[in-house]
Amino acid sequence: MIFFFDKSFIIILLINLLYSQCIAENTCFPSGFKIGVASSAYQTEGAWNVSDKGINNWDTFTHGKNQGNSNEDNTGDIASDSYNKYKEDIQIISDIGFDYYRLSLSWARILPNGFANKISEEGVQHYKNVLDELHAKGIEPFVTIYHWDHPDVLDKLGGWTNELMVDYFEDYARIVFQEFGSRVKLWATINEPNINCLSSYSTGVYAPGFKMPGIGPYICVHNMLKAHTRAYEIYDEEFRQINNGKIGIVIAGFYHFSVEENDTESSDVAFQYESGWIAHPIFSKNGDYPPVMKERIGENSKLEGYPRSRLPEFSPDWIQRIKGTSDYFGLNHYSSNLVKSVPKNPITGWINDSGIVSSVDKSWMRAASIWLSVVPKGFRSILNKIKCEYNNPPVFITENGYSGYANESDIQDINRINYFYSYIEEMLLAINVDGCNVHRYTAWSILDSFEWDMEYKERFGIVHVDFNNPNRTRTPRLSASWLGCVLNRRKLISFDEFNANRI
Ligand code: NOJ
């Protein structure tokens, strides 16, 4: 007997076959899954003193380190020059084929005085141009309102340790929604409050360089959580109906593996002190800071003679307001570590109040950044932790990436490709096997840029930038073409397969 099938039947059959193959191989992205790339304003823009832009905290901090000399090796004065080269950058993003671009706004470029009494026309126009260019190329903008740079005048008033910063941020966010709301459907309020606050107010390696461990960072996060909530509420009440977008927060998270078998506590405590510090108030059923933080910091403070906990308290009203203020869980994940609990010892502050010490497994490969060990399995673990802890919220991976050394001629960045491959593989297991609710994956970063305290010594770009050349010439690395291939085929592709198909 002979059967005749029409062409469309055969095509459907082939698609099904390919799909079931990629499911079996765990190389499929779920339907509608989006892949993007990220950067931030201070790290890439440069143009620190063009038009009427105000001075920001990082301008002051980096210039201060150089005794007032503007030295482009150690500052973001020129950085990757994206302020001037944004069209070229967007062309590169479009050529690679990314679905979206996560970028941030410079507060001081929009509000030069720091306050809402003066809006810079040029600053606003610049971002409108950038957003229009993205739309013209079919790239969705994903805008972070605050990625660590704010007008210096606000730092002079205490920065994030001043509770009025909550009002200033609210004013800034409202202006940003008014000016760009019709062009932006996806917002992040604040990037990594935990890292920002610890580095700015505990270790002092970020602007403004204050060292107030055990006090400064707790106040800073407290104010950021309120500022985030206000921005979310404004969007909800005044803009969501018209602009129909989503808004959330970006949280940094390592995965913490317990050193000792059967020790489930240390891993959880480490999670609560890092990601939970921000996520518990927003995503947990009861809201507020993680109970373990409240207990341990409260007890330590008492032992140290403080009349109240060094961890500020939210009123019942704020606990309710903060809860639920994120349409997605933005996760920046790069690495993992090993943790174990240590006996209580009030004299040493009991290891940053947590009672946990961390280390790394010596067999883990390391990137250029000292904190970045390559531990792909930790990615699946943290996604599962978020799923269990917060009832499987929609997760957007807002950053994931690998650093190389500045002095390497590393256009052939095979280590970075291996990193991306192994991390995406674990993410797909979390999605396809464990049922984690992940919708987006963002590679960090599109360009080599100013890596905060490490200046230009560590390079996260999938595109190399020549900082010795006044043109800041861009050269896509091999990882950019590998990601292009993944985007094109909508499938995770091994380096060997990619290499074999290269012309
Ligand atoms: C997270 C931060 O958001 C980003 O600014 C930084 O460059 C990367 N981590 C790498 O350190």
Short mmCIF file of C-alpha atoms and ligand atoms in Angstrom, two decimals:
data_model
loop_
_atom_site.label_atom_id
_atom_site.label_comp_id
_atom_site.label_asym_id
_atom_site.label_seq_id
_atom_site.Cartn_x
_atom_site.Cartn_y
_atom_site.Cartn_z
CA MET A 1 0.00 0.00 0.00
CA ILE A 2 1.34 3.48 -0.85
CA PHE A 3 0.63 6.56 1.31
CA PHE A 4 0.88 10.08 -0.02
CA PHE A 5 1.57 12.83 2.52
CA ASP A 6 1.34 16.46 1.66
CA LYS A 7 4.34 18.74 2.22
CA SER A 8 3.01 20.50 5.32
CA PHE A 9 2.51 17.16 7.07
CA ILE A 10 6.15 16.26 6.48
CA ILE A 11 7.33 19.67 7.70
CA ILE A 12 5.30 19.32 10.93
CA LEU A 13 6.68 15.82 11.40
CA LEU A 14 10.24 17.08 10.99
CA ILE A 15 9.68 19.95 13.42
CA ASN A 16 8.27 17.52 15.97
CA LEU A 17 11.21 15.21 15.51
CA LEU A 18 13.72 18.02 15.98
CA TYR A 19 11.81 19.32 19.01
CA SER A 20 11.69 15.93 20.73
CA GLN A 21 15.40 15.53 19.99
CA CYS A 22 16.24 18.87 21.62
CA ILE A 23 14.02 18.01 24.61
CA ALA A 24 15.89 14.72 25.00
CA GLU A 25 19.23 16.49 24.71
CA ASN A 26 18.09 19.33 27.01
CA THR A 27 19.05 21.95 24.44
CA CYS A 28 15.62 23.57 23.95
CA PHE A 29 14.51 26.92 25.26
CA PRO A 30 10.82 27.02 26.21
CA SER A 31 8.59 28.73 23.67
CA GLY A 32 8.60 32.50 24.11
CA PHE A 33 11.91 32.39 26.03
CA LYS A 34 13.94 35.56 25.43
CA ILE A 35 17.68 36.05 25.33
CA GLY A 36 19.30 39.44 25.80
CA VAL A 37 22.49 41.21 26.75
CA ALA A 38 23.23 43.91 29.33
CA SER A 39 25.34 46.90 30.32
CA SER A 40 25.03 49.83 32.73
CA ALA A 41 25.32 53.59 32.36
CA TYR A 42 28.39 54.46 34.42
CA GLN A 43 30.27 51.39 33.23
CA THR A 44 29.89 52.15 29.51
CA GLU A 45 28.64 55.64 28.70
CA GLY A 46 31.58 57.93 29.49
CA ALA A 47 30.69 61.54 28.53
CA TRP A 48 30.92 62.38 32.20
CA ASN A 49 30.78 66.15 31.66
CA VAL A 50 28.87 66.66 28.43
CA SER A 51 25.98 69.09 28.16
CA ASP A 52 24.49 69.83 31.57
CA LYS A 53 25.03 66.40 33.15
CA GLY A 54 25.57 66.68 36.91
CA ILE A 55 28.53 65.14 38.72
CA ASN A 56 27.69 61.75 40.14
CA ASN A 57 28.98 59.73 43.08
CA TRP A 58 31.31 57.67 40.88
CA ASP A 59 32.78 60.76 39.16
CA THR A 60 33.69 62.10 42.58
CA PHE A 61 34.92 58.76 43.90
CA THR A 62 37.16 57.91 40.94
CA HIS A 63 38.49 61.46 40.57
CA GLY A 64 39.22 61.50 44.30
CA LYS A 65 41.24 58.31 44.02
CA ASN A 66 43.30 60.01 41.35
CA GLN A 67 43.84 63.14 43.45
CA GLY A 68 41.61 65.22 41.24
CA ASN A 69 43.32 64.19 38.02
CA SER A 70 40.93 62.92 35.50
CA ASN A 71 42.66 59.75 34.46
CA GLU A 72 40.79 57.73 31.95
CA ASP A 73 42.50 54.49 33.01
CA ASN A 74 40.80 54.54 36.41
CA THR A 75 37.55 56.39 35.83
CA GLY A 76 34.39 56.11 33.82
CA ASP A 77 35.08 59.50 32.20
CA ILE A 78 35.20 57.94 28.76
CA ALA A 79 34.64 54.27 29.59
CA SER A 80 33.46 52.44 26.45
CA ASP A 81 32.20 55.76 25.05
CA SER A 82 28.73 54.33 24.52
CA TYR A 83 27.17 57.76 24.96
CA ASN A 84 28.65 58.66 21.60
CA LYS A 85 28.75 55.22 20.06
CA TYR A 86 25.30 53.95 21.00
CA LYS A 87 24.26 53.46 17.37
CA GLU A 88 27.28 51.26 16.73
CA ASP A 89 26.55 49.28 19.91
CA ILE A 90 22.93 48.75 18.96
CA GLN A 91 23.99 47.64 15.49
CA ILE A 92 26.28 45.04 17.10
CA ILE A 93 23.46 43.85 19.40
CA SER A 94 21.19 43.59 16.39
CA ASP A 95 23.80 41.74 14.31
CA ILE A 96 24.25 39.17 17.06
CA GLY A 97 20.47 38.80 17.14
CA PHE A 98 19.59 39.52 20.78
CA ASP A 99 15.90 39.88 21.64
CA TYR A 100 16.45 42.65 24.16
CA TYR A 101 19.04 44.99 25.67
CA ARG A 102 19.22 45.65 29.40
CA LEU A 103 20.72 49.11 29.97
CA SER A 104 20.55 51.64 32.78
CA LEU A 105 19.93 55.37 33.05
CA SER A 106 22.30 57.91 34.53
CA TRP A 107 20.37 59.77 37.23
CA ALA A 108 22.73 62.79 37.05
CA ARG A 109 22.30 63.00 33.25
CA ILE A 110 18.52 63.31 33.70
CA LEU A 111 18.42 65.39 36.89
CA PRO A 112 21.68 67.41 36.90
CA ASN A 113 20.91 69.05 40.26
CA GLY A 114 20.00 65.74 41.80
CA PHE A 115 16.51 67.01 42.48
CA ALA A 116 13.38 67.05 40.37
CA ASN A 117 13.29 70.83 39.96
CA LYS A 118 15.43 70.65 36.83
CA ILE A 119 15.15 68.04 34.11
CA SER A 120 17.91 68.01 31.52
CA GLU A 121 16.41 68.20 28.05
CA GLU A 122 19.59 66.89 26.48
CA GLY A 123 19.89 64.03 28.94
CA VAL A 124 16.31 62.97 28.32
CA GLN A 125 16.70 63.35 24.57
CA HIS A 126 19.80 61.17 24.61
CA TYR A 127 17.90 58.27 26.14
CA LYS A 128 14.94 58.81 23.81
CA ASN A 129 17.37 58.50 20.91
CA VAL A 130 18.83 55.31 22.35
CA LEU A 131 15.39 53.79 22.92
CA ASP A 132 14.19 54.81 19.46
CA GLU A 133 17.26 53.27 17.89
CA LEU A 134 16.61 50.01 19.76
CA HIS A 135 12.99 49.93 18.59
CA ALA A 136 14.06 50.71 15.02
CA LYS A 137 16.23 47.57 15.12
CA GLY A 138 13.50 45.45 16.72
CA ILE A 139 15.34 45.15 20.06
CA GLU A 140 13.27 45.40 23.22
CA PRO A 141 14.68 47.82 25.82
CA PHE A 142 14.86 46.55 29.41
CA VAL A 143 15.70 49.61 31.50
CA THR A 144 17.27 49.65 34.95
CA ILE A 145 16.45 52.90 36.69
CA TYR A 146 19.34 52.69 39.15
CA HIS A 147 22.58 50.82 38.55
CA TRP A 148 24.73 52.36 41.31
CA ASP A 149 25.27 55.93 40.05
CA HIS A 150 23.43 58.90 41.54
CA PRO A 151 24.01 62.65 41.64
CA ASP A 152 26.90 63.49 43.93
CA VAL A 153 24.90 66.13 45.76
CA LEU A 154 22.74 63.31 47.14
CA ASP A 155 25.87 61.57 48.38
CA LYS A 156 26.85 64.74 50.19
CA LEU A 157 23.51 64.39 52.00
CA GLY A 158 24.34 60.86 53.10
CA GLY A 159 23.48 58.88 49.97
CA TRP A 160 21.53 55.72 50.69
CA THR A 161 22.00 56.13 54.43
CA ASN A 162 19.73 59.19 54.28
CA GLU A 163 16.08 58.20 54.47
CA LEU A 164 15.16 61.15 52.21
CA MET A 165 16.84 59.24 49.39
CA VAL A 166 13.55 57.33 49.23
CA ASP A 167 11.75 60.56 48.26
CA TYR A 168 14.48 61.59 45.83
CA PHE A 169 14.36 58.20 44.13
CA GLU A 170 10.57 58.39 43.91
CA ASP A 171 10.78 61.79 42.18
CA TYR A 172 13.42 60.50 39.77
CA ALA A 173 11.46 57.33 38.99
CA ARG A 174 8.28 59.29 38.25
CA ILE A 175 10.13 61.51 35.78
CA VAL A 176 11.70 58.48 34.14
CA PHE A 177 8.28 56.81 33.73
CA GLN A 178 6.79 60.05 32.37
CA GLU A 179 9.57 60.60 29.87
CA PHE A 180 10.23 57.04 28.72
CA GLY A 181 7.13 55.05 29.72
CA SER A 182 5.75 54.84 26.21
CA ARG A 183 9.06 53.48 24.92
CA VAL A 184 9.81 50.98 27.71
CA LYS A 185 7.74 47.96 28.71
CA LEU A 186 10.23 46.33 31.00
CA TRP A 187 11.74 48.05 34.01
CA ALA A 188 14.09 47.16 36.84
CA THR A 189 14.11 49.58 39.77
CA ILE A 190 17.45 48.91 41.49
CA ASN A 191 20.35 46.68 40.59
CA GLU A 192 21.74 44.39 43.31
CA PRO A 193 20.96 46.36 46.49
CA ASN A 194 22.89 43.84 48.57
CA ILE A 195 26.20 44.13 46.67
CA ASN A 196 25.83 47.89 46.23
CA CYS A 197 25.20 48.52 49.93
CA LEU A 198 27.94 46.20 51.19
CA SER A 199 30.55 47.60 48.82
CA SER A 200 29.58 51.24 49.34
CA TYR A 201 29.08 51.21 53.12
CA SER A 202 30.93 48.19 54.52
CA THR A 203 34.07 47.34 52.57
CA GLY A 204 34.12 50.83 51.08
CA VAL A 205 35.41 49.72 47.69
CA TYR A 206 32.54 51.42 45.86
CA ALA A 207 31.53 55.08 45.98
CA PRO A 208 31.39 56.78 48.43
CA GLY A 209 33.94 54.45 50.07
CA PHE A 210 32.53 54.36 53.59
CA LYS A 211 33.48 51.60 55.97
CA MET A 212 30.62 51.14 58.41
CA PRO A 213 30.22 47.37 58.62
CA GLY A 214 27.21 46.06 60.48
CA ILE A 215 25.45 49.42 60.28
CA GLY A 216 25.82 51.23 56.94
CA PRO A 217 24.73 48.36 54.65
CA TYR A 218 21.64 47.56 56.72
CA ILE A 219 20.45 51.17 56.57
CA CYS A 220 21.26 51.37 52.87
CA VAL A 221 19.26 48.24 51.95
CA HIS A 222 16.41 49.39 54.21
CA ASN A 223 16.13 52.63 52.27
CA MET A 224 16.57 50.93 48.91
CA LEU A 225 13.74 48.50 49.64
CA LYS A 226 11.47 51.43 50.45
CA ALA A 227 12.64 53.38 47.38
CA HIS A 228 12.04 50.34 45.19
CA THR A 229 8.56 49.96 46.67
CA ARG A 230 7.67 53.58 46.03
CA ALA A 231 8.76 53.28 42.40
CA TYR A 232 6.73 50.09 42.01
CA GLU A 233 3.67 51.76 43.54
CA ILE A 234 3.96 54.81 41.29
CA TYR A 235 4.24 52.60 38.24
CA ASP A 236 1.27 50.57 39.37
CA GLU A 237 -0.92 53.54 40.22
CA GLU A 238 0.03 56.06 37.57
CA PHE A 239 1.55 54.29 34.59
CA ARG A 240 0.78 50.59 34.33
CA GLN A 241 -2.64 51.06 32.77
CA ILE A 242 -1.36 53.39 30.07
CA ASN A 243 1.99 51.76 29.41
CA ASN A 244 1.18 48.17 30.17
CA GLY A 245 4.68 47.17 31.25
CA LYS A 246 6.35 45.10 33.95
CA ILE A 247 8.58 46.27 36.76
CA GLY A 248 10.78 44.38 39.20
CA ILE A 249 14.03 44.34 41.13
CA VAL A 250 17.42 42.74 40.42
CA ILE A 251 18.93 40.58 43.15
CA ALA A 252 22.44 39.14 43.27
CA GLY A 253 22.72 35.51 44.28
CA PHE A 254 25.52 32.97 44.59
CA TYR A 255 24.58 29.42 45.40
CA HIS A 256 26.06 28.33 48.72
CA PHE A 257 26.90 24.64 49.03
CA SER A 258 27.26 23.34 52.57
CA VAL A 259 30.73 21.87 53.12
CA GLU A 260 29.45 19.23 55.46
CA GLU A 261 27.10 16.54 54.33
CA ASN A 262 23.68 16.68 56.01
CA ASP A 263 24.18 20.35 56.94
CA THR A 264 21.21 21.98 55.27
CA GLU A 265 21.20 24.95 57.64
CA SER A 266 24.40 26.72 56.59
CA SER A 267 23.43 26.83 52.93
CA ASP A 268 20.05 28.30 53.82
CA VAL A 269 21.45 30.86 56.27
CA ALA A 270 23.98 32.02 53.67
CA PHE A 271 21.16 32.34 51.11
CA GLN A 272 19.02 34.38 53.54
CA TYR A 273 21.89 36.77 54.33
CA GLU A 274 22.61 37.36 50.65
CA SER A 275 19.59 37.11 48.33
CA GLY A 276 16.98 36.64 51.08
CA TRP A 277 17.91 39.99 52.62
CA ILE A 278 16.24 41.63 49.57
CA ALA A 279 13.97 38.84 48.37
CA HIS A 280 12.29 37.81 51.62
CA PRO A 281 10.63 41.21 52.16
CA ILE A 282 9.33 41.17 48.57
CA PHE A 283 8.66 37.56 47.59
CA SER A 284 7.99 35.59 50.79
CA LYS A 285 4.52 34.90 52.15
CA ASN A 286 5.06 36.87 55.36
CA GLY A 287 7.33 39.61 54.05
CA ASP A 288 9.92 41.43 56.21
CA TYR A 289 13.60 40.47 56.58
CA PRO A 290 14.43 36.77 56.89
CA PRO A 291 13.73 35.64 60.49
CA VAL A 292 17.29 34.35 60.85
CA MET A 293 18.69 37.83 60.12
CA LYS A 294 16.34 39.51 62.56
CA GLU A 295 17.21 37.01 65.27
CA ARG A 296 20.98 36.91 64.86
CA ILE A 297 21.54 40.62 64.25
CA GLY A 298 19.16 41.50 67.09
CA GLU A 299 20.98 39.19 69.48
CA ASN A 300 24.45 40.36 68.41
CA SER A 301 23.45 43.99 68.76
CA LYS A 302 22.23 43.34 72.28
CA LEU A 303 25.45 41.56 73.24
CA GLU A 304 27.42 44.49 71.87
CA GLY A 305 25.45 46.91 74.06
CA TYR A 306 23.32 48.58 71.39
CA PRO A 307 19.90 49.73 72.66
CA ARG A 308 18.25 48.33 69.52
CA SER A 309 19.08 46.01 66.64
CA ARG A 310 21.55 47.31 64.09
CA LEU A 311 19.11 45.92 61.50
CA PRO A 312 16.42 48.60 61.14
CA GLU A 313 12.82 47.52 61.63
CA PHE A 314 10.00 47.90 59.13
CA SER A 315 6.65 49.05 60.48
CA PRO A 316 3.76 46.62 59.87
CA ASP A 317 2.53 48.99 57.18
CA TRP A 318 5.85 48.90 55.31
CA ILE A 319 6.03 45.12 55.60
CA GLN A 320 2.70 44.88 53.79
CA ARG A 321 3.60 47.54 51.22
CA ILE A 322 6.93 45.97 50.26
CA LYS A 323 5.46 42.48 49.87
CA GLY A 324 4.64 41.60 46.26
CA THR A 325 6.31 44.65 44.69
CA SER A 326 8.02 42.86 41.83
CA ASP A 327 6.46 41.43 38.69
CA TYR A 328 9.45 39.10 38.29
CA PHE A 329 12.48 37.88 40.26
CA GLY A 330 15.51 39.46 38.55
CA LEU A 331 18.50 37.26 39.31
CA ASN A 332 22.14 38.12 38.70
CA HIS A 333 23.98 34.84 39.07
CA TYR A 334 27.66 34.23 38.37
CA SER A 335 29.12 31.79 40.85
CA SER A 336 28.88 29.62 43.98
CA ASN A 337 30.86 28.95 47.12
CA LEU A 338 31.14 26.53 50.03
CA VAL A 339 29.78 27.46 53.44
CA LYS A 340 29.87 26.23 57.00
CA SER A 341 28.62 27.48 60.35
CA VAL A 342 31.07 28.59 63.03
CA PRO A 343 30.54 28.66 66.81
CA LYS A 344 29.11 31.87 68.13
CA ASN A 345 31.66 34.53 69.04
CA PRO A 346 30.38 38.06 69.71
CA ILE A 347 33.88 39.57 69.79
CA THR A 348 34.44 39.16 66.08
CA GLY A 349 30.94 40.25 65.13
CA TRP A 350 30.31 36.55 64.58
CA ILE A 351 31.32 36.64 60.90
CA ASN A 352 29.31 39.56 59.62
CA ASP A 353 26.41 38.67 61.89
CA SER A 354 25.64 35.49 59.98
CA GLY A 355 27.84 32.92 61.72
CA ILE A 356 28.81 31.53 58.32
CA VAL A 357 32.24 31.27 56.73
CA SER A 358 32.70 30.69 53.05
CA SER A 359 35.42 29.20 50.88
CA VAL A 360 35.81 27.71 47.43
CA ASP A 361 36.62 24.27 46.17
CA LYS A 362 40.18 24.36 44.85
CA SER A 363 39.20 22.19 41.90
CA TRP A 364 36.84 24.88 40.57
CA MET A 365 38.18 26.81 37.63
CA ARG A 366 38.37 30.56 38.21
CA ALA A 367 37.68 33.53 35.93
CA ALA A 368 39.75 36.72 36.19
CA SER A 369 37.57 38.03 39.02
CA ILE A 370 38.67 36.61 42.34
CA TRP A 371 35.07 35.90 43.34
CA LEU A 372 34.11 34.15 40.13
CA SER A 373 34.60 30.39 40.26
CA VAL A 374 32.99 28.41 37.49
CA VAL A 375 30.35 26.25 39.19
CA PRO A 376 27.55 25.63 36.70
CA LYS A 377 25.61 23.22 38.94
CA GLY A 378 25.07 26.08 41.40
CA PHE A 379 22.91 27.81 38.80
CA ARG A 380 20.39 24.96 38.80
CA SER A 381 20.54 24.85 42.60
CA ILE A 382 19.82 28.53 43.14
CA LEU A 383 16.95 28.43 40.66
CA ASN A 384 15.47 25.53 42.61
CA LYS A 385 16.04 27.37 45.89
CA ILE A 386 14.11 30.40 44.56
CA LYS A 387 11.38 28.09 43.29
CA CYS A 388 10.92 26.42 46.70
CA GLU A 389 11.42 29.50 48.80
CA TYR A 390 9.08 31.87 46.98
CA ASN A 391 6.51 29.63 45.32
CA ASN A 392 8.06 29.50 41.87
CA PRO A 393 7.90 33.18 40.82
CA PRO A 394 8.67 34.18 37.23
CA VAL A 395 12.46 34.55 37.13
CA PHE A 396 14.40 36.71 34.70
CA ILE A 397 18.13 36.03 34.65
CA THR A 398 19.27 39.64 34.47
CA GLU A 399 23.02 38.89 34.42
CA ASN A 400 25.32 35.93 33.93
CA GLY A 401 28.85 36.18 32.59
CA TYR A 402 32.56 35.46 32.74
CA SER A 403 35.56 37.77 33.17
CA GLY A 404 38.86 37.59 31.35
CA TYR A 405 42.07 39.48 32.11
CA ALA A 406 42.74 42.82 30.48
CA ASN A 407 46.14 41.82 29.20
CA GLU A 408 44.96 38.69 27.43
CA SER A 409 44.47 38.91 23.75
CA ASP A 410 41.29 37.02 24.12
CA ILE A 411 39.16 37.47 21.05
CA GLN A 412 39.04 33.67 20.91
CA ASP A 413 37.34 33.52 24.31
CA ILE A 414 36.69 29.82 24.49
CA ASN A 415 36.60 29.84 28.31
CA ARG A 416 33.73 32.29 28.17
CA ILE A 417 31.85 30.12 25.65
CA ASN A 418 32.35 27.09 27.89
CA TYR A 419 31.09 29.09 30.84
CA PHE A 420 27.97 30.27 29.01
CA TYR A 421 27.36 26.78 27.62
CA SER A 422 27.61 25.00 30.96
CA TYR A 423 25.54 27.61 32.81
CA ILE A 424 22.79 27.69 30.19
CA GLU A 425 22.76 23.90 30.21
CA GLU A 426 22.08 23.91 33.97
CA MET A 427 19.44 26.61 33.57
CA LEU A 428 17.68 24.47 30.95
CA LEU A 429 17.73 21.50 33.34
CA ALA A 430 16.16 23.72 35.99
CA ILE A 431 13.48 24.77 33.52
CA ASN A 432 12.81 21.60 31.57
CA VAL A 433 13.35 19.00 34.30
CA ASP A 434 12.70 20.80 37.60
CA GLY A 435 9.92 23.11 36.41
CA CYS A 436 11.60 26.39 37.42
CA ASN A 437 9.74 29.34 36.00
CA VAL A 438 12.54 31.11 34.07
CA HIS A 439 11.55 33.39 31.17
CA ARG A 440 14.64 35.34 30.20
CA TYR A 441 18.40 34.96 30.11
CA THR A 442 20.72 37.99 29.92
CA ALA A 443 24.42 37.72 29.15
CA TRP A 444 26.71 40.16 30.94
CA SER A 445 28.05 42.09 29.18
CA ILE A 446 27.82 43.40 25.64
CA LEU A 447 31.08 45.38 25.95
CA ASP A 448 34.23 45.49 27.99
CA SER A 449 33.57 48.32 30.41
CA PHE A 450 34.50 49.98 33.73
CA GLU A 451 34.38 47.11 36.22
CA TRP A 452 33.89 49.25 39.35
CA ASP A 453 36.74 48.76 41.87
CA MET A 454 38.59 46.61 39.33
CA GLU A 455 38.48 49.49 36.80
CA TYR A 456 39.46 48.02 33.40
CA LYS A 457 41.45 45.07 34.74
CA GLU A 458 38.63 42.57 34.30
CA ARG A 459 36.75 42.20 31.05
CA PHE A 460 33.23 40.80 30.86
CA GLY A 461 32.45 41.87 27.28
CA ILE A 462 31.43 39.52 24.52
CA VAL A 463 32.75 42.43 22.47
CA HIS A 464 36.31 43.59 23.08
CA VAL A 465 36.89 47.33 23.48
CA ASP A 466 40.30 48.81 22.80
CA PHE A 467 40.71 51.30 25.64
CA ASN A 468 44.06 52.46 24.24
CA ASN A 469 42.40 53.66 21.11
CA PRO A 470 40.59 57.03 21.28
CA ASN A 471 37.95 55.45 19.04
CA ARG A 472 37.30 52.71 21.60
CA THR A 473 37.24 50.27 18.71
CA ARG A 474 34.88 47.34 19.18
CA THR A 475 35.78 43.80 18.11
CA PRO A 476 33.26 41.02 18.69
CA ARG A 477 34.77 38.02 20.44
CA LEU A 478 34.10 34.44 19.48
CA SER A 479 31.49 34.22 22.27
CA ALA A 480 29.47 36.87 20.42
CA SER A 481 29.27 34.68 17.32
CA TRP A 482 28.56 31.59 19.42
CA LEU A 483 25.68 33.42 21.15
CA GLY A 484 24.53 34.60 17.70
CA CYS A 485 24.41 30.97 16.59
CA VAL A 486 22.43 29.97 19.71
CA LEU A 487 20.00 32.81 19.06
CA ASN A 488 19.66 31.93 15.43
CA ARG A 489 18.93 28.26 16.05
CA ARG A 490 17.08 28.87 19.35
CA LYS A 491 18.95 25.93 20.75
CA LEU A 492 21.94 25.45 23.00
CA ILE A 493 24.87 24.57 20.77
CA SER A 494 28.12 23.01 21.87
CA PHE A 495 31.38 24.70 20.98
CA ASP A 496 32.34 21.73 18.80
CA GLU A 497 29.13 21.88 16.81
CA PHE A 498 29.49 25.64 16.45
CA ASN A 499 33.11 25.31 15.42
CA ALA A 500 32.39 22.59 12.88
CA ASN A 501 29.79 24.81 11.20
CA ARG A 502 31.97 27.92 11.07
CA ILE A 503 32.96 29.02 7.62
C1 NOJ B 1 27.00 42.70 38.70
C2 NOJ B 1 26.86 44.16 38.41
O1 NOJ B 1 25.50 44.44 38.23
C3 NOJ B 1 27.66 44.63 37.22
O2 NOJ B 1 27.64 46.03 37.20
C4 NOJ B 1 29.06 44.07 37.25
O3 NOJ B 1 29.83 44.52 36.19
C5 NOJ B 1 28.95 42.56 37.23
N1 NOJ B 1 28.27 42.12 38.42
C6 NOJ B 1 30.32 41.85 37.18
O4 NOJ B 1 31.03 42.15 38.32
#
